[in-house]
PDB file of C-alpha atoms and ligand atoms in Angstrom:
ATOM      1  CA  MET A   1      14.912 -24.707 -26.786  1.00  0.00           C
ATOM      2  CA  ASP A   2      11.858 -22.977 -25.368  1.00  0.00           C
ATOM      3  CA  LEU A   3      11.984 -19.193 -25.027  1.00  0.00           C
ATOM      4  CA  ARG A   4       9.718 -17.185 -22.775  1.00  0.00           C
ATOM      5  CA  CYS A   5       9.339 -13.478 -22.007  1.00  0.00           C
ATOM      6  CA  CYS A   6      10.176 -12.407 -18.430  1.00  0.00           C
ATOM      7  CA  ARG A   7       7.186 -10.712 -16.815  1.00  0.00           C
ATOM      8  CA  PHE A   8       9.432  -8.162 -15.088  1.00  0.00           C
ATOM      9  CA  CYS A   9      12.176  -7.141 -17.539  1.00  0.00           C
ATOM     10  CA  GLN A  10      10.282  -8.239 -20.694  1.00  0.00           C
ATOM     11  CA  ARG A  11      13.428  -9.923 -22.038  1.00  0.00           C
ATOM     12  CA  GLN A  12      13.380 -13.424 -23.449  1.00  0.00           C
ATOM     13  CA  PHE A  13      14.940 -16.210 -21.447  1.00  0.00           C
ATOM     14  CA  GLU A  14      15.502 -19.876 -21.964  1.00  0.00           C
ATOM     15  CA  LEU A  15      12.936 -21.957 -20.157  1.00  0.00           C
ATOM     16  CA  SER A  16      14.291 -24.624 -17.835  1.00  0.00           C
ATOM     17  CA  ARG A  17      12.847 -28.038 -18.560  1.00  0.00           C
ATOM     18  CA  PHE A  18      12.802 -28.632 -14.797  1.00  0.00           C
ATOM     19  CA  HIS A  19      10.621 -25.545 -14.184  1.00  0.00           C
ATOM     20  CA  PRO A  20       8.036 -25.367 -16.963  1.00  0.00           C
ATOM     21  CA  GLU A  21       5.912 -22.913 -14.909  1.00  0.00           C
ATOM     22  CA  GLN A  22       8.772 -20.366 -14.790  1.00  0.00           C
ATOM     23  CA  THR A  23       7.666 -16.845 -15.752  1.00  0.00           C
ATOM     24  CA  VAL A  24      10.656 -14.850 -14.506  1.00  0.00           C
ATOM     25  CA  CYS A  25      14.213 -14.869 -15.867  1.00  0.00           C
ATOM     26  CA  SER A  26      17.194 -15.679 -13.646  1.00  0.00           C
ATOM     27  CA  ASP A  27      18.562 -12.125 -13.470  1.00  0.00           C
ATOM     28  CA  LYS A  28      19.093 -11.026  -9.878  1.00  0.00           C
ATOM     29  CA  PRO A  29      16.754  -7.981  -9.923  1.00  0.00           C
ATOM     30  CA  CYS A  30      13.947 -10.058 -11.448  1.00  0.00           C
ATOM     31  CA  GLN A  31      14.436 -12.891  -8.949  1.00  0.00           C
ATOM     32  CA  ARG A  32      14.507 -10.364  -6.087  1.00  0.00           C
ATOM     33  CA  GLN A  33      11.224  -8.877  -7.326  1.00  0.00           C
ATOM     34  CA  ARG A  34       9.698 -12.360  -7.688  1.00  0.00           C
ATOM     35  CA  ARG A  35      10.653 -13.288  -4.112  1.00  0.00           C
ATOM     36  CA  SER A  36       9.316  -9.976  -2.831  1.00  0.00           C
ATOM     37  CA  GLU A  37       5.979 -10.532  -4.599  1.00  0.00           C
ATOM     38  CA  ASN A  38       5.752 -14.096  -3.301  1.00  0.00           C
ATOM     39  CA  ARG A  39       6.408 -12.930   0.243  1.00  0.00           C
ATOM     40  CA  LYS A  40       3.775 -10.172   0.021  1.00  0.00           C
ATOM     41  CA  GLN A  41       1.270 -12.662  -1.360  1.00  0.00           C
ATOM     42  CA  LYS A  42       2.030 -15.181   1.372  1.00  0.00           C
ATOM     43  CA  LEU A  43       1.700 -12.483   4.034  1.00  0.00           C
ATOM     44  CA  ALA A  44      -1.655 -11.453   2.604  1.00  0.00           C
ATOM     45  CA  LEU A  45      -3.068 -14.965   2.281  1.00  0.00           C
ATOM     46  CA  ASP A  46      -1.482 -17.007   5.079  1.00  0.00           C
ATOM     47  CA  ALA A  47      -2.784 -16.038   8.519  1.00  0.00           C
ATOM     48  CA  GLU A  48      -0.253 -18.276  10.310  1.00  0.00           C
ATOM     49  CA  TYR A  49       2.718 -16.837   8.426  1.00  0.00           C
ATOM     50  CA  ARG A  50       2.078 -13.222   9.539  1.00  0.00           C
ATOM     51  CA  PRO A  51       2.680 -13.716  13.292  1.00  0.00           C
ATOM     52  CA  VAL A  52       5.722 -15.881  12.542  1.00  0.00           C
ATOM     53  CA  CYS A  53       7.261 -13.059  10.501  1.00  0.00           C
ATOM     54  CA  ARG A  54       6.304 -10.456  13.096  1.00  0.00           C
ATOM     55  CA  ASP A  55       7.837 -12.492  15.940  1.00  0.00           C
ATOM     56  CA  SER A  56      10.968 -13.146  13.910  1.00  0.00           C
ATOM     57  CA  ALA A  57      11.466  -9.419  13.273  1.00  0.00           C
ATOM     58  CA  ARG A  58      10.756  -8.701  16.940  1.00  0.00           C
ATOM     59  CA  LYS A  59      13.439 -11.197  18.051  1.00  0.00           C
ATOM     60  CA  TRP A  60      15.930  -9.767  15.581  1.00  0.00           C
ATOM     61  CA  ARG A  61      15.348  -6.227  16.867  1.00  0.00           C
ATOM     62  CA  ALA A  62      15.760  -7.438  20.458  1.00  0.00           C
ATOM     63  CA  ASN A  63      19.095  -9.044  19.546  1.00  0.00           C
ATOM     64  CA  HIS A  64      20.295  -5.948  17.645  1.00  0.00           C
ATOM     65  CA  PRO A  65      19.431  -2.958  19.828  1.00  0.00           C
ATOM     66  CA  GLY A  66      20.326   0.377  18.253  1.00  0.00           C
ATOM     67  CA  TYR A  67      20.648  -1.004  14.727  1.00  0.00           C
ATOM     68  CA  TRP A  68      17.887   1.123  13.242  1.00  0.00           C
ATOM     69  CA  LYS A  69      19.055   4.238  15.070  1.00  0.00           C
ATOM     70  CA  GLN A  70      22.524   3.798  13.541  1.00  0.00           C
ATOM     71  CA  TYR A  71      21.027   2.968  10.147  1.00  0.00           C
ATOM     72  CA  ARG A  72      18.941   6.158  10.131  1.00  0.00           C
ATOM     73  CA  ALA A  73      21.930   8.233  11.240  1.00  0.00           C
ATOM     74  CA  ALA A  74      24.102   6.736   8.470  1.00  0.00           C
ATOM     75  CA  LYS A  75      21.522   6.964   5.674  1.00  0.00           C
ATOM     76  CA  PRO A  76      19.548  10.227   5.805  1.00  0.00           C
ATOM     77  CA  ASN A  77      18.397   9.822   2.195  1.00  0.00           C
ATOM     78  CA  ALA A  78      16.826   6.459   3.006  1.00  0.00           C
ATOM     79  CA  VAL A  79      15.078   8.039   5.979  1.00  0.00           C
ATOM     80  CA  LYS A  80      13.764  10.840   3.783  1.00  0.00           C
ATOM     81  CA  ARG A  81      12.591   8.414   1.074  1.00  0.00           C
ATOM     82  CA  ASN A  82      10.909   6.177   3.637  1.00  0.00           C
ATOM     83  CA  ARG A  83       9.150   9.149   5.218  1.00  0.00           C
ATOM     84  CA  THR A  84       7.841  10.278   1.828  1.00  0.00           C
ATOM     85  CA  GLN A  85       6.667   6.776   0.936  1.00  0.00           C
ATOM     86  CA  GLN A  86       4.986   6.366   4.338  1.00  0.00           C
ATOM     87  CA  GLN A  87       3.161   9.675   3.873  1.00  0.00           C
ATOM     88  CA  GLN A  88       1.928   8.428   0.491  1.00  0.00           C
ATOM     89  CA  ARG A  89       0.780   5.128   2.045  1.00  0.00           C
ATOM     90  CA  ASP A  90      -0.990   7.037   4.830  1.00  0.00           C
ATOM     91  CA  LEU A  91      -2.702   9.308   2.309  1.00  0.00           C
ATOM     92  CA  ARG A  92      -3.781   6.299   0.225  1.00  0.00           C
ATOM     93  CA  GLN A  93      -5.180   4.643   3.370  1.00  0.00           C
ATOM     94  CA  ARG A  94      -7.042   7.823   4.383  1.00  0.00           C
ATOM     95  CA  LEU A  95      -8.571   8.054   0.908  1.00  0.00           C
ATOM     96  CA  THR A  96      -9.597   4.394   1.103  1.00  0.00           C
ATOM     97  CA  ASP A  97     -11.125   4.949   4.534  1.00  0.00           C
ATOM     98  CA  LEU A  98     -12.910   8.055   3.290  1.00  0.00           C
ATOM     99  CA  ALA A  99     -14.252   6.232   0.255  1.00  0.00           C
ATOM    100  CA  ASN A 100     -15.561   3.443   2.488  1.00  0.00           C
ATOM    101  CA  HIS A 101     -17.025   5.665   5.197  1.00  0.00           C
ATOM    102  CA  ASN A 102     -18.949   8.326   3.374  1.00  0.00           C
ATOM    103  CA  LEU A 103     -22.597   8.557   2.553  1.00  0.00           C
ATOM    104  CA  ALA A 104     -22.181   9.071  -1.157  1.00  0.00           C
ATOM    105  CA  LEU A 105     -23.759   6.162  -2.944  1.00  0.00           C
ATOM    106  CA  ASN A 106     -22.513   7.017  -6.378  1.00  0.00           C
ATOM    107  CA  LEU A 107     -19.083   8.585  -6.769  1.00  0.00           C
ATOM    108  CA  LYS A 108     -18.658   9.947 -10.269  1.00  0.00           C
ATOM    109  CA  SER A 109     -17.474  13.067 -11.965  1.00  0.00           C
ATOM    110  CA  CYS A 110     -19.759  16.079 -11.824  1.00  0.00           C
ATOM    111  CA  ALA A 111     -20.465  18.453 -14.680  1.00  0.00           C
ATOM    112  CA  ALA A 112     -21.029  21.439 -12.369  1.00  0.00           C
ATOM    113  CA  GLY A 113     -19.012  24.430 -13.525  1.00  0.00           C
ATOM    114  CA  VAL A 114     -19.113  26.406 -10.263  1.00  0.00           C
ATOM    115  CA  TRP A 115     -17.521  25.171  -7.054  1.00  0.00           C
ATOM    116  CA  LEU A 116     -17.749  27.198  -3.860  1.00  0.00           C
ATOM    117  CA  LEU A 117     -14.885  26.541  -1.487  1.00  0.00           C
ATOM    118  CA  GLY A 118     -13.937  27.892   1.938  1.00  0.00           C
ATOM    119  CA  PRO A 119     -15.718  28.630   5.236  1.00  0.00           C
ATOM    120  CA  ALA A 120     -17.111  31.993   4.061  1.00  0.00           C
ATOM    121  CA  THR A 121     -19.290  30.279   1.479  1.00  0.00           C
ATOM    122  CA  THR A 122     -21.475  28.325   3.940  1.00  0.00           C
ATOM    123  CA  ASP A 123     -24.617  30.447   3.458  1.00  0.00           C
ATOM    124  CA  LEU A 124     -23.971  30.770  -0.224  1.00  0.00           C
ATOM    125  CA  ALA A 125     -23.526  27.008  -0.573  1.00  0.00           C
ATOM    126  CA  ASN A 126     -26.859  26.364   1.172  1.00  0.00           C
ATOM    127  CA  ASN A 127     -28.764  28.740  -1.077  1.00  0.00           C
ATOM    128  CA  ASN A 128     -27.705  27.858  -4.567  1.00  0.00           C
ATOM    129  CA  LEU A 129     -28.865  25.320  -7.086  1.00  0.00           C
ATOM    130  CA  ALA A 130     -25.532  23.652  -7.820  1.00  0.00           C
ATOM    131  CA  ALA A 131     -26.024  19.922  -7.402  1.00  0.00           C
ATOM    132  CA  THR A 132     -22.562  18.861  -6.418  1.00  0.00           C
ATOM    133  CA  GLN A 133     -20.478  17.966  -3.388  1.00  0.00           C
ATOM    134  CA  VAL A 134     -16.802  18.725  -3.080  1.00  0.00           C
ATOM    135  CA  PHE A 135     -14.616  16.806  -0.667  1.00  0.00           C
ATOM    136  CA  ILE A 136     -11.526  18.716   0.381  1.00  0.00           C
ATOM    137  CA  LEU A 137      -8.754  16.442   1.600  1.00  0.00           C
ATOM    138  CA  GLN A 138      -6.247  18.259   3.732  1.00  0.00           C
ATOM    139  CA  GLY A 139      -2.659  17.049   3.809  1.00  0.00           C
ATOM    140  CA  SER A 140      -2.157  17.539   7.542  1.00  0.00           C
ATOM    141  CA  PRO A 141      -1.494  14.447   9.658  1.00  0.00           C
ATOM    142  CA  ARG A 142      -4.558  12.919  11.223  1.00  0.00           C
ATOM    143  CA  LYS A 143      -5.189  10.352  13.872  1.00  0.00           C
ATOM    144  CA  PRO A 144      -5.329   7.013  12.031  1.00  0.00           C
ATOM    145  CA  VAL A 145      -8.632   5.196  11.799  1.00  0.00           C
ATOM    146  CA  LEU A 146      -8.652   2.068  13.953  1.00  0.00           C
ATOM    147  CA  ARG A 147      -8.095  -1.049  11.848  1.00  0.00           C
ATOM    148  CA  GLU A 148     -11.005  -2.828  13.564  1.00  0.00           C
ATOM    149  CA  VAL A 149     -13.322  -0.295  11.988  1.00  0.00           C
ATOM    150  CA  SER A 150     -11.936  -0.805   8.505  1.00  0.00           C
ATOM    151  CA  CYS A 151     -12.540  -4.575   8.748  1.00  0.00           C
ATOM    152  CA  LYS A 152     -16.254  -3.816   8.792  1.00  0.00           C
ATOM    153  CA  GLN A 153     -16.154  -1.869   5.563  1.00  0.00           C
ATOM    154  CA  HIS A 154     -19.063  -2.099   3.214  1.00  0.00           C
ATOM    155  CA  PRO A 155     -18.850  -1.109  -0.444  1.00  0.00           C
ATOM    156  CA  SER A 156     -21.819   1.234  -0.242  1.00  0.00           C
ATOM    157  CA  GLY A 157     -20.834   2.804   3.066  1.00  0.00           C
ATOM    158  CA  SER A 158     -24.450   2.473   4.243  1.00  0.00           C
ATOM    159  CA  SER A 159     -23.690   0.111   7.155  1.00  0.00           C
ATOM    160  CA  ALA A 160     -20.837   2.332   8.314  1.00  0.00           C
ATOM    161  CA  ALA A 161     -23.255   5.268   8.371  1.00  0.00           C
ATOM    162  CA  LEU A 162     -25.691   3.362  10.573  1.00  0.00           C
ATOM    163  CA  ALA A 163     -23.031   2.332  13.100  1.00  0.00           C
TER     164      ALA A 163
HETATM  165 ZN1   ZN B   1      13.753 -10.614 -16.056  1.00  0.00          ZN
END
């Protein structure tokens, strides 16, 4: 009897002799997580699978008009949670875009002890010896960056600056 540790719940499970590559136990939450990961991976790697999934969801929505409106009305907590998670995804994407579209060649922590913030410090900031830059990321919603632009990202940001 071969025992293996589940990569999700960390519990030991008995390995099936028919599936020697098995890394996840048969518990429902672990299997659900495994399927979800597989689907995300397939969506990321398989260019033909993406439009198939998109069209399938589109057809389903066309055959079930009003479903999502009723769902949102019935589950306000889910709506709230989804909104919060979407805001976090948007923020993460904005930070990624910012990191890929700035002129800084070397992002690292700075030992400067004085930071001047706010619009009133413009003249002061131009006439001091502090060798640091501070990026202030505001939380207000912003027009999303076009995805075509992000496909041309360069690690150094230098090509984006020339465009
Ligand atoms: Zn498990």
